[in-house]
Coordinates of C-alpha atoms in Angstrom, one line a residue:
M1341 CA 189.5 123.1 124.8
L1342 CA 191.4 121.1 122.1
S1343 CA 190.4 119.0 119.4
T1344 CA 191.3 115.5 118.1
R1345 CA 193.9 114.1 116.2
S1346 CA 195.0 111.0 115.0
R1347 CA 198.8 109.8 115.3
S1348 CA 198.8 111.1 111.3
A1349 CA 200.9 114.3 111.6
A1350 CA 199.2 115.1 108.0
A1351 CA 195.9 114.0 108.7
L1352 CA 196.3 115.7 112.5
R1353 CA 197.1 119.2 110.7
A1354 CA 194.7 118.6 108.3
R1355 CA 191.5 119.2 111.2
I1356 CA 193.4 120.8 113.3
R1357 CA 194.4 123.7 111.4
P1358 CA 191.5 125.7 111.2
R1359 CA 191.3 125.3 114.9
A1360 CA 193.0 123.4 117.3
A1361 CA 191.7 120.8 119.0
R1362 CA 190.7 122.2 122.7
V1363 CA 190.2 120.2 126.2
A1364 CA 188.6 123.2 129.0
L1365 CA 188.4 121.3 132.5
A1366 CA 185.8 123.5 134.4
S1367 CA 186.3 126.2 137.5
G1368 CA 183.5 124.6 138.8
A1369 CA 180.1 122.5 138.6
R1370 CA 176.9 124.4 137.9
R1371 CA 175.6 125.1 141.3
W1372 CA 171.9 122.9 142.2
K1373 CA 169.4 125.6 143.3
S1374 CA 169.6 127.0 147.3
A1375 CA 167.2 124.7 148.7
M1376 CA 166.1 127.0 151.1
V1377 CA 164.2 124.9 153.1
E1378 CA 166.8 121.4 153.8
S1379 CA 168.8 122.6 157.2
Y1380 CA 172.1 121.3 158.3
D1381 CA 172.3 119.4 161.2
E1382 CA 170.8 122.1 163.1
D1383 CA 168.7 121.0 166.1
D1384 CA 165.6 123.7 167.6
D1385 CA 167.4 124.9 170.1
E1386 CA 170.5 125.7 168.2
D1387 CA 167.4 127.4 165.6
L1388 CA 166.1 129.3 169.0
R1389 CA 169.9 130.9 170.1
F1390 CA 169.4 133.4 167.5
S1391 CA 165.1 134.6 169.2
G1392 CA 165.6 137.7 170.1
H1393 CA 168.0 139.0 167.7
T1394 CA 167.6 142.0 165.4
G1395 CA 168.2 142.4 161.5
G1396 CA 171.1 143.7 161.5
Q1397 CA 172.9 141.7 164.0
L1398 CA 171.8 138.8 162.0
V1399 CA 173.9 139.8 159.8
H1400 CA 176.4 140.4 161.6
A1401 CA 176.5 136.8 163.5
S1402 CA 175.9 135.5 159.8
L1403 CA 179.5 137.4 158.3
V1404 CA 180.8 136.5 161.8
E1405 CA 179.4 132.3 160.8
C1406 CA 181.2 132.4 157.0
G1407 CA 184.5 133.3 158.5
V1408 CA 184.7 137.1 157.2
Q1409 CA 187.4 139.1 159.1
H1410 CA 187.2 142.8 157.3
V1411 CA 184.4 144.8 155.9
F1412 CA 185.2 147.5 153.3
G1413 CA 182.2 150.3 153.7
Y1414 CA 181.3 153.4 153.7
S1415 CA 178.4 155.0 156.1
G1416 CA 174.8 156.4 155.8
G1417 CA 171.7 156.5 157.4
A1418 CA 169.5 153.3 155.6
N1419 CA 172.5 151.3 156.4
L1420 CA 173.1 152.5 160.3
P1421 CA 171.7 149.1 161.9
I1422 CA 174.1 147.4 160.3
L1423 CA 177.3 148.9 161.0
D1424 CA 175.9 149.8 164.2
Q1425 CA 176.6 145.9 164.8
F1426 CA 180.6 146.7 164.3
S1427 CA 181.4 148.8 166.8
E1428 CA 182.0 145.4 169.3
S1429 CA 183.0 143.1 167.0
P1430 CA 185.8 140.8 166.1
I1431 CA 185.1 141.7 162.0
Q1432 CA 187.1 144.6 161.2
F1433 CA 185.2 147.6 159.3
V1434 CA 187.5 149.4 156.9
M1435 CA 186.4 153.2 156.0
N1436 CA 187.2 153.7 152.0
R1437 CA 187.3 157.1 150.7
S1438 CA 184.0 156.0 148.9
E1439 CA 181.8 153.1 147.7
Q1440 CA 183.5 152.9 144.6
C1441 CA 186.3 152.0 146.3
C1442 CA 184.6 150.1 148.7
G1443 CA 184.2 148.0 146.1
H1444 CA 187.7 147.4 144.9
A1445 CA 189.1 147.2 147.7
A1446 CA 187.2 144.4 148.6
E1447 CA 187.9 143.0 145.0
G1448 CA 192.1 143.0 145.9
Y1449 CA 190.9 141.9 148.9
A1450 CA 189.4 138.4 146.8
R1451 CA 192.0 138.3 144.0
S1452 CA 195.0 138.2 146.4
T1453 CA 193.7 135.8 149.2
G1454 CA 190.5 133.2 147.5
R1455 CA 188.5 134.4 149.8
V1456 CA 185.1 136.4 149.6
G1457 CA 185.6 139.9 149.9
V1458 CA 182.5 142.1 151.9
V1459 CA 181.5 145.4 151.2
L1460 CA 178.7 147.4 153.5
T1461 CA 177.4 150.0 151.2
T1462 CA 174.3 152.8 152.1
S1463 CA 170.7 153.1 150.1
G1464 CA 170.9 155.3 146.9
P1465 CA 173.8 156.3 145.7
G1466 CA 175.8 154.2 148.1
L1467 CA 174.3 151.4 145.4
T1468 CA 174.8 152.5 142.6
N1469 CA 178.5 153.7 143.3
I1470 CA 179.4 149.9 143.7
I1471 CA 177.6 149.2 140.2
T1472 CA 181.0 149.3 138.4
P1473 CA 183.4 147.4 141.4
L1474 CA 180.5 144.4 140.8
Q1475 CA 180.4 144.2 137.2
D1476 CA 184.3 144.2 137.4
A1477 CA 184.4 141.6 139.7
K1478 CA 181.9 139.1 137.4
G1479 CA 183.8 139.5 134.6
D1480 CA 187.1 138.4 136.5
S1481 CA 185.4 136.0 138.9
T1482 CA 186.2 137.2 141.9
P1483 CA 184.0 136.4 144.8
M1484 CA 182.2 139.0 146.6
V1485 CA 179.8 140.0 148.7
A1486 CA 178.0 143.2 148.1
L1487 CA 175.2 144.5 150.8
S1488 CA 173.1 147.6 150.6
G1489 CA 170.9 149.5 153.2
Q1490 CA 167.5 150.1 151.7
V1491 CA 164.8 152.5 152.6
P1492 CA 162.0 150.6 154.9
L1493 CA 159.9 147.9 152.8
A1494 CA 157.2 150.3 152.6
A1495 CA 158.5 153.6 151.5
V1496 CA 160.2 151.3 148.3
G1497 CA 158.9 152.1 145.2
S1498 CA 157.6 155.3 146.1
D1499 CA 160.7 157.7 145.0
A1500 CA 161.6 157.8 148.4
F1501 CA 164.7 159.8 149.8
Q1502 CA 168.3 157.1 148.4
E1503 CA 165.7 155.1 147.6
C1504 CA 167.0 152.8 143.8
L1505 CA 165.7 149.3 142.7
A1506 CA 169.0 147.9 143.9
V1507 CA 168.1 144.9 142.9
D1508 CA 167.2 145.5 139.2
L1509 CA 169.7 147.4 138.9
T1510 CA 172.7 145.0 140.4
R1511 CA 171.3 141.6 138.6
P1512 CA 173.3 142.0 135.7
C1513 CA 176.2 142.3 137.0
T1514 CA 175.7 139.7 139.6
K1515 CA 175.7 135.9 140.1
W1516 CA 172.6 136.7 142.3
S1517 CA 170.6 139.4 143.1
Y1518 CA 168.4 139.5 146.6
Q1519 CA 165.8 141.6 148.4
I1520 CA 165.6 140.0 152.1
K1521 CA 162.1 140.7 152.9
S1522 CA 161.6 138.9 156.4
V1523 CA 163.4 138.8 159.7
E1524 CA 163.0 135.7 159.7
E1525 CA 165.4 134.5 156.2
V1526 CA 167.8 136.7 157.1
R1527 CA 171.0 134.1 158.4
S1528 CA 169.8 131.4 155.7
V1529 CA 170.0 134.3 153.3
V1530 CA 173.6 135.3 154.2
H1531 CA 175.2 131.6 154.2
E1532 CA 173.4 131.4 150.5
A1533 CA 175.4 134.5 149.6
F1534 CA 178.5 133.2 150.7
H1535 CA 178.0 130.5 148.9
V1536 CA 177.0 131.2 145.5
A1537 CA 179.7 133.8 145.3
A1538 CA 182.5 131.5 146.4
S1539 CA 181.1 127.9 144.4
G1540 CA 181.4 127.0 140.9
K1541 CA 182.2 130.3 138.9
P1542 CA 182.7 132.1 141.8
G1543 CA 181.1 136.0 140.7
P1544 CA 179.6 138.5 143.1
V1545 CA 176.5 138.9 145.3
H1546 CA 175.0 141.2 146.0
L1547 CA 171.6 141.3 149.2
D1548 CA 169.7 144.6 150.0
L1549 CA 168.6 145.3 153.3
P1550 CA 165.3 147.5 154.2
K1551 CA 165.3 149.5 157.0
D1552 CA 162.6 147.6 159.1
V1553 CA 164.2 144.0 158.4
M1554 CA 167.1 144.9 159.4
T1555 CA 165.9 146.4 163.1
A1556 CA 162.3 143.6 163.1
V1557 CA 163.1 141.0 165.9
L1558 CA 163.1 137.3 165.3
R1559 CA 160.6 135.4 167.4
G1560 CA 161.5 132.0 167.6
A1561 CA 163.9 130.0 164.5
G1562 CA 164.3 131.4 161.2
V1563 CA 164.7 129.8 158.0
P1564 CA 167.2 126.9 158.4
L1565 CA 170.3 127.1 156.1
P1566 CA 170.5 126.1 152.5
M1567 CA 171.2 122.4 152.2
L1568 CA 174.6 122.7 149.9
P1569 CA 174.8 120.4 146.5
P1570 CA 177.4 116.9 146.7
P1571 CA 180.9 118.4 144.2
V1572 CA 181.2 117.3 140.6
T1573 CA 184.3 114.7 140.4
P1574 CA 186.0 114.9 137.3
S1575 CA 185.5 112.2 135.1
K1576 CA 188.4 109.6 134.9
A1577 CA 186.7 108.4 131.6
V1578 CA 186.8 111.8 130.5
L1579 CA 190.5 112.6 132.1
E1580 CA 192.1 109.8 129.9
E1581 CA 190.8 110.8 126.7
V1582 CA 192.6 114.2 127.8
A1583 CA 196.0 112.2 128.7
R1584 CA 195.2 110.3 125.1
M1585 CA 195.2 113.9 123.4
L1586 CA 198.1 114.6 125.3
S1587 CA 200.4 111.4 124.6
V1588 CA 199.9 111.9 120.4
A1589 CA 199.5 116.1 120.3
E1590 CA 202.6 117.5 118.4
K1591 CA 202.5 121.2 120.1
P1592 CA 200.4 120.9 122.9
I1593 CA 200.0 124.0 125.4
L1594 CA 198.9 124.6 128.9
Y1595 CA 196.6 127.8 129.5
G1596 CA 196.4 127.8 132.6
A1597 CA 194.1 130.2 135.6
V1598 CA 194.5 131.1 138.8
A1599 CA 193.5 128.0 140.7
G1600 CA 195.7 125.3 141.3
S1601 CA 199.7 126.4 141.1
E1602 CA 200.8 123.4 142.7
E1603 CA 198.7 120.6 140.6
L1604 CA 199.3 123.0 137.2
R1605 CA 203.7 123.1 138.3
A1606 CA 203.3 119.3 138.5
L1607 CA 201.4 118.8 135.4
A1608 CA 203.6 121.0 133.2
A1609 CA 206.4 119.2 134.7
A1610 CA 204.9 115.9 134.0
A1611 CA 204.2 116.3 130.7
N1612 CA 206.8 118.6 129.5
V1613 CA 204.7 121.1 127.9
P1614 CA 204.7 124.3 128.2
V1615 CA 202.6 126.7 130.0
T1616 CA 201.2 130.1 129.0
T1617 CA 198.4 132.3 131.4
T1618 CA 196.2 135.1 131.9
L1619 CA 196.0 138.3 133.4
H1620 CA 195.3 137.1 136.8
A1621 CA 196.9 133.6 136.5
M1622 CA 200.3 135.4 136.1
G1623 CA 201.7 133.3 139.2
V1624 CA 200.4 130.4 139.1
F1625 CA 203.2 129.8 136.8
N1626 CA 206.7 129.7 137.7
E1627 CA 208.3 132.6 134.7
E1628 CA 210.9 131.6 135.3
D1629 CA 210.9 128.3 134.6
P1630 CA 211.8 126.9 131.7
L1631 CA 208.4 125.5 130.8
S1632 CA 207.1 129.1 131.2
L1633 CA 205.9 131.3 128.3
H1634 CA 205.0 134.2 130.1
M1635 CA 200.9 136.1 129.6
L1636 CA 199.2 135.5 126.1
G1637 CA 197.0 138.2 123.8
M1638 CA 196.8 141.5 122.8
H1639 CA 199.8 142.8 124.8
G1640 CA 200.9 139.3 125.6
S1641 CA 204.9 137.6 124.7
A1642 CA 205.6 136.9 120.7
Y1643 CA 206.4 133.4 121.6
A1644 CA 203.1 132.7 123.6
N1645 CA 201.0 133.7 121.1
Y1646 CA 202.9 131.7 118.2
A1647 CA 203.4 129.0 120.6
I1648 CA 199.3 129.3 120.6
Q1649 CA 198.5 129.8 117.3
E1650 CA 200.7 126.9 116.5
A1651 CA 199.8 124.7 119.1
D1652 CA 197.3 121.3 118.2
L1653 CA 196.2 120.7 121.9
I1654 CA 195.4 123.6 124.0
V1655 CA 194.8 122.5 127.8
A1656 CA 191.8 125.4 128.9
I1657 CA 192.3 125.3 133.2
G1658 CA 189.2 127.0 134.3
S1659 CA 190.6 129.7 131.8
R1660 CA 188.1 131.3 129.4
F1661 CA 189.2 132.3 125.7
D1662 CA 188.9 136.5 126.6
D1663 CA 189.2 138.6 122.9
R1664 CA 192.0 140.4 124.6
T1665 CA 194.0 136.9 125.1
T1666 CA 191.8 135.0 121.7
G1667 CA 192.9 137.8 118.9
A1668 CA 190.0 137.8 116.1
L1669 CA 187.5 134.8 116.0
A1670 CA 185.2 134.1 114.0
Q1671 CA 182.8 133.2 117.4
R1672 CA 183.1 134.7 120.6
V1673 CA 181.9 131.3 122.7
V1674 CA 184.7 129.0 122.0
Q1675 CA 183.6 125.7 121.6
P1676 CA 185.9 122.3 123.6
T1677 CA 186.2 119.6 121.6
V1678 CA 186.8 118.3 125.6
A1679 CA 185.0 119.0 128.2
V1680 CA 186.0 118.3 131.7
P1681 CA 182.9 119.5 134.5
G1682 CA 184.5 119.5 137.9
D1683 CA 186.9 121.2 139.6
C1684 CA 189.7 122.1 137.9
V1685 CA 192.4 121.3 140.4
A1686 CA 190.7 118.0 141.2
A1687 CA 190.5 117.5 137.1
M1688 CA 194.9 118.5 137.1
R1689 CA 195.1 116.0 140.2
L1690 CA 193.8 112.9 138.3
L1691 CA 195.0 113.7 135.0
L1692 CA 198.3 113.3 136.3
P1693 CA 199.5 110.4 137.0
L1694 CA 198.2 110.1 133.3
A1695 CA 200.2 112.6 132.0
M1696 CA 202.8 111.2 129.1
R1697 CA 206.5 113.0 128.8
M1698 CA 207.7 115.1 125.0
L1699 CA 209.7 117.1 123.8
L1700 CA 209.1 120.8 122.7
P1701 CA 211.1 123.6 121.5
L1702 CA 210.5 127.1 122.6
A1703 CA 210.7 130.2 120.4
D1704 CA 212.4 133.0 121.4
F1705 CA 211.0 136.5 121.3
P1706 CA 212.3 138.5 124.2
F1707 CA 210.0 141.8 125.4
S1708 CA 212.7 144.1 124.8
Y1709 CA 212.1 148.9 124.5
T1710 CA 214.2 151.6 123.5
R1711 CA 215.7 152.8 125.5
M1712 CA 215.8 157.0 125.3
P1713 CA 219.3 158.2 124.4
D1714 CA 219.3 161.3 126.3
G1715 CA 218.8 159.5 129.3
R1716 CA 215.1 159.7 130.9
I1717 CA 213.0 156.9 131.7
K1718 CA 211.1 154.7 129.7
T1719 CA 208.1 152.8 132.3
Q1720 CA 209.7 149.7 131.4
Q1721 CA 212.9 150.9 132.6
V1722 CA 211.5 151.4 135.3
I1723 CA 209.4 148.6 136.3
E1724 CA 212.4 146.3 135.2
A1725 CA 214.8 148.6 138.1
L1726 CA 211.3 147.4 140.5
N1727 CA 211.7 143.7 139.3
L1728 CA 215.1 143.5 140.2
G1729 CA 214.5 145.7 143.3
F1730 CA 211.9 143.5 144.8
K1731 CA 213.5 140.6 143.3
P1732 CA 214.7 139.2 146.5
Q1733 CA 211.5 139.8 148.0
R1734 CA 209.7 138.1 145.2
E1735 CA 207.8 135.3 147.4
K1736 CA 206.5 138.6 149.5
L1737 CA 205.4 140.6 147.1
V1738 CA 201.8 141.2 145.6
V1739 CA 201.5 143.9 142.9
A1740 CA 198.0 146.0 142.5
T1741 CA 197.9 147.6 138.7
G1742 CA 195.1 150.5 137.4
V1743 CA 194.7 150.1 133.7
G1744 CA 196.6 151.3 130.5
N1745 CA 199.9 151.0 129.2
H1746 CA 201.9 150.4 132.6
Q1747 CA 199.1 147.9 133.6
M1748 CA 200.4 145.2 130.0
M1749 CA 204.0 146.9 130.7
S1750 CA 204.2 145.1 134.6
C1751 CA 203.3 142.2 132.8
Q1752 CA 206.0 142.2 131.1
F1753 CA 208.5 143.6 132.5
L1754 CA 208.1 141.9 136.1
R1755 CA 209.1 138.2 136.4
W1756 CA 205.9 136.1 138.1
S1757 CA 206.4 133.1 140.8
E1758 CA 203.9 133.3 143.0
P1759 CA 200.0 132.6 142.5
R1760 CA 197.4 135.4 143.2
S1761 CA 200.5 137.6 143.2
I1762 CA 199.1 140.1 140.9
V1763 CA 195.7 142.1 141.3
S1764 CA 194.1 143.7 138.2
S1765 CA 190.9 144.6 136.9
G1766 CA 190.8 142.3 133.5
S1767 CA 187.9 141.8 131.7
L1768 CA 186.5 145.5 132.8
G1769 CA 189.8 147.3 132.6
T1770 CA 188.2 149.7 135.2
M1771 CA 190.7 152.9 135.7
G1772 CA 190.5 154.0 139.5
F1773 CA 191.2 150.0 140.6
G1774 CA 194.8 150.3 141.4
L1775 CA 195.2 152.1 144.6
P1776 CA 192.1 150.8 146.6
A1777 CA 192.8 147.4 145.4
A1778 CA 196.2 147.6 146.9
I1779 CA 194.0 148.7 149.9
G1780 CA 192.5 145.3 149.8
A1781 CA 195.5 143.0 149.5
Q1782 CA 197.2 144.5 151.9
V1783 CA 194.3 145.1 154.7
A1784 CA 194.0 140.9 154.4
Q1785 CA 197.6 140.2 153.5
P1786 CA 199.4 142.1 156.6
D1787 CA 202.6 140.6 155.9
R1788 CA 203.2 140.8 152.4
I1789 CA 204.5 143.1 150.6
V1790 CA 202.0 145.1 148.2
L1791 CA 203.4 147.8 145.4
L1792 CA 200.6 149.5 143.4
V1793 CA 202.2 150.1 139.8
D1794 CA 199.7 153.2 138.5
G1795 CA 199.6 155.6 135.7
D1796 CA 198.9 159.0 136.3
S1797 CA 195.1 159.1 134.7
S1798 CA 194.1 155.7 136.9
F1799 CA 195.9 157.0 139.7
N1800 CA 193.9 160.1 139.8
M1801 CA 190.8 158.0 139.3
T1802 CA 191.0 157.4 142.9
L1803 CA 193.3 159.6 144.9
H1804 CA 191.3 160.1 147.3
D1805 CA 191.9 156.9 148.7
L1806 CA 195.0 157.8 150.2
G1807 CA 193.3 158.8 153.1
T1808 CA 192.9 154.8 153.9
V1809 CA 196.4 154.4 153.3
K1810 CA 196.5 157.1 156.2
E1811 CA 193.7 156.4 158.4
R1812 CA 194.2 154.8 161.2
P1813 CA 192.4 151.4 161.6
P1814 CA 189.6 150.9 164.5
P1815 CA 191.6 148.5 167.9
C1816 CA 191.0 144.9 166.5
H1817 CA 189.0 142.1 168.6
D1818 CA 192.0 141.4 171.0
G1819 CA 192.2 145.1 172.0
Q1820 CA 195.5 145.4 170.2
D1821 CA 195.9 148.7 167.6
A1822 CA 196.3 147.9 164.1
E1823 CA 199.7 149.5 161.9
H1824 CA 198.8 153.4 161.6
Q1825 CA 198.7 153.2 158.3
L1826 CA 198.8 150.4 155.6
P1827 CA 202.7 150.3 154.4
I1828 CA 201.9 150.1 150.6
K1829 CA 204.6 151.0 147.9
M1830 CA 203.4 152.8 145.3
A1831 CA 204.9 153.6 141.7
I1832 CA 203.3 156.8 139.8
M1833 CA 204.1 156.2 136.1
N1834 CA 204.0 159.4 134.9
D1835 CA 203.6 160.3 131.6
G1836 CA 201.0 163.5 131.4
A1837 CA 199.3 161.0 129.3
Q1838 CA 196.2 158.9 129.3
Q1839 CA 198.9 156.8 127.2
M1840 CA 197.5 154.0 125.6
V1841 CA 194.3 155.8 124.8
K1842 CA 196.8 158.2 123.2
V1843 CA 198.7 155.8 121.0
W1844 CA 195.4 154.3 119.5
Q1845 CA 194.4 158.3 118.7
K1846 CA 197.4 158.2 116.5
L1847 CA 197.1 154.8 115.3
F1848 CA 193.6 155.2 114.0
F1849 CA 192.0 158.3 113.8
D1850 CA 195.5 159.6 112.2
G1851 CA 196.7 162.1 115.1
R1852 CA 193.9 163.7 116.2
L1853 CA 193.9 163.8 119.7
V1854 CA 191.2 164.9 121.8
A1855 CA 191.5 164.9 126.3
T1856 CA 194.2 162.4 126.5
D1857 CA 196.6 165.0 127.7
N1858 CA 196.3 165.6 132.0
V1859 CA 196.9 168.1 133.9
N1860 CA 198.3 166.1 137.8
P1861 CA 199.0 167.7 141.1
D1862 CA 202.1 167.4 142.7
Y1863 CA 201.9 164.1 143.5
V1864 CA 205.3 164.6 145.3
A1865 CA 203.9 167.5 147.2
L1866 CA 200.6 165.5 148.2
G1867 CA 202.2 162.6 149.3
E1868 CA 203.7 164.3 151.7
A1869 CA 200.4 166.2 152.0
Y1870 CA 199.3 163.0 153.6
G1871 CA 202.8 162.5 155.7
F1872 CA 204.2 159.7 153.5
E1873 CA 207.4 159.5 152.2
S1874 CA 207.6 161.2 148.6
F1875 CA 209.8 161.7 146.2
S1876 CA 210.4 161.6 142.4
V1877 CA 212.8 161.1 140.2
D1878 CA 213.3 161.2 135.8
N1879 CA 216.4 159.9 134.9
V1880 CA 218.7 156.6 134.0
D1881 CA 221.5 158.0 136.7
D1882 CA 219.1 158.6 139.9
L1883 CA 216.9 155.5 139.1
P1884 CA 218.8 153.1 141.1
A1885 CA 218.9 154.6 144.2
A1886 CA 215.5 156.2 143.7
V1887 CA 214.1 152.8 143.6
E1888 CA 216.1 151.0 146.8
R1889 CA 214.9 154.1 148.5
F1890 CA 211.3 152.9 147.5
V1891 CA 212.3 149.1 148.2
N1892 CA 214.0 149.4 151.6
A1893 CA 211.0 152.2 152.9
T1894 CA 209.8 151.2 156.2
G1895 CA 205.9 153.0 156.3
P1896 CA 203.8 154.1 152.9
V1897 CA 206.1 155.4 149.9
L1898 CA 204.8 157.5 147.2
C1899 CA 207.8 157.6 144.0
D1900 CA 207.0 160.1 141.1
F1901 CA 208.5 158.6 138.5
R1902 CA 208.6 161.0 135.6
V1903 CA 208.8 158.7 132.6
V1904 CA 208.7 159.1 128.7
P1905 CA 205.3 158.5 126.7
D1906 CA 206.0 154.7 124.9
I1907 CA 203.7 152.5 123.0
C1908 CA 203.3 148.9 124.7
L1909 CA 204.6 146.6 122.3
P1910 CA 203.7 142.9 121.4
M1911 CA 200.5 144.3 120.1
V1912 CA 197.7 142.1 118.6
A1913 CA 196.3 144.8 116.0
P1914 CA 191.9 144.6 116.5
G1915 CA 190.6 141.9 114.3
K1916 CA 194.4 140.2 113.5
G1917 CA 195.0 136.8 115.1
L1918 CA 197.3 136.3 117.4
Q1919 CA 200.3 136.0 114.9
E1920 CA 199.8 139.3 113.9
M1921 CA 201.2 141.6 116.6
F1922 CA 203.7 144.1 116.1
L1923 CA 207.2 143.4 117.1
P1924 CA 209.8 145.8 119.2
G1925 CA 210.9 148.3 117.2
S1926 CA 208.6 147.7 114.1
I1927 CA 206.7 150.5 115.5
S1928 CA 207.2 153.8 117.8
F1929 CA 204.8 156.3 119.7
D1930 CA 207.6 159.2 118.1
D1931 CA 207.5 158.1 114.1
E1932 CA 206.0 161.1 111.7
Q1933 CA 203.9 158.0 109.4
M1934 CA 202.6 154.7 112.0
P1935 CA 201.2 152.2 109.9
E1936 CA 197.7 152.4 108.0
M1937 CA 194.9 150.7 111.2
T1938 CA 192.0 149.0 109.5
G1939 CA 188.8 148.8 111.2
D1940 CA 187.8 149.9 115.3
A1941 CA 190.3 150.8 118.2
P1942 CA 190.9 148.8 121.0
S1943 CA 187.3 149.1 123.6

């Protein structure tokens, strides 16, 4: 999103200083309503091939038709008619240790691949337990289809055992939530669900599946499959205006999101424009490239924050302006000077030949921290060592994180070179996300190295899903057994506290510390109880050997890194602009007198 400018630099500065020009390349076109009465090229004979199938069989057949390879779920009475279909199926069913973990695993699966993640739960608590993953997926634009069992239609509204108003509960946290009321519409609705989840701005979809509909038998033909709307082609005239703005801008910047890695890299090189990314987009632009400004925002790089504040043109590619990446704004909704509807990848391809070269200086404010004089280690130090240890395998690396200091420090001290190499909870900030998300990423991509960087507080919330890491999955459809265990590399940054919140208590609440210290289990003993290689390290002398052992482990491995608490810097204070940062060295968690903060603590 950016503002137009005259060729006079003085006139331009006068016009854009209050607000930089912004160009928004949309992530997708507005979706048409489904035409449920239309069909593809199916004839009557094709429609009749599903006659005699139960609703549960039709759901399973539709999943196969939609290319689903894995489903994450948990059993229950109301979803048994569907669950039974996976007894002999080309789809692998992965059982997590709670429905919330199922949802986060499906998110990890989707974010690391771009494919739709699928969840199957039962009714009642099975549905309510996936509310958090659905909201997390909506906030972070993650394509997901959630299938939940439901009591029979006749019992809906009677407070039956394990009944809840699933559609009402999930409507605010999904793109579409719908209860299937007849066996005839099953296939059409499931196909529509996958289209809605993956098209336009991706997001979660929920289908409520009453048990009597799932056991009912289709007689004759079902409702035809929905027609798909035509794609929206980005306007060449609008893109020519974007190119003109790029040609005259003195301080342009590309603000990239997940899609279109090759196109973004080519566009940045052709126009010689620096690139900054959101949390989820790290790796879409190689961070070793001289044009990379790395991540921006609350804990982003100082140089990215300064650059975007000084920019006279911001080209936002398939991205929204979240408050964690913008700092204080007078209005929450940012209106672009030029909007480019359509697929952002297609838009970049059309814009590329129109781009013009220019020369731009880059600022230098490196990420840094203060080491402990006694040899104890900090989270930043561990992540630096992991970055070095995994460097030869970086192209195969996928990193899942929990939420907290370790999440932001991972963004700062790991270098990202491949798209979809970070799996993290951004908009909702869901603690406990890391482990099940790592499971989903490893299931989706068994040939890649999945590294979990988690904090003790976040890890404690879902550590029961270690059972899913341990469990031997069911036989694959080709008769060959899958791996006995998921070879996830689990690095726990253990400082014994909910450290990010503890910092806020010290900054905003006069140092009154309430409910932010942890009583942790022995993580090494816990890992060994599940049969994993497990060890700990707490000093700089042992760190290189520990990281080497961790990197070279062949199966699941857990390392308890006993780290010293620290504050994550740079940090943009609430209510401040991105240029108003606390930089490394300006404040310390150990300072007796902290700066006086005004306004609300970060949410």
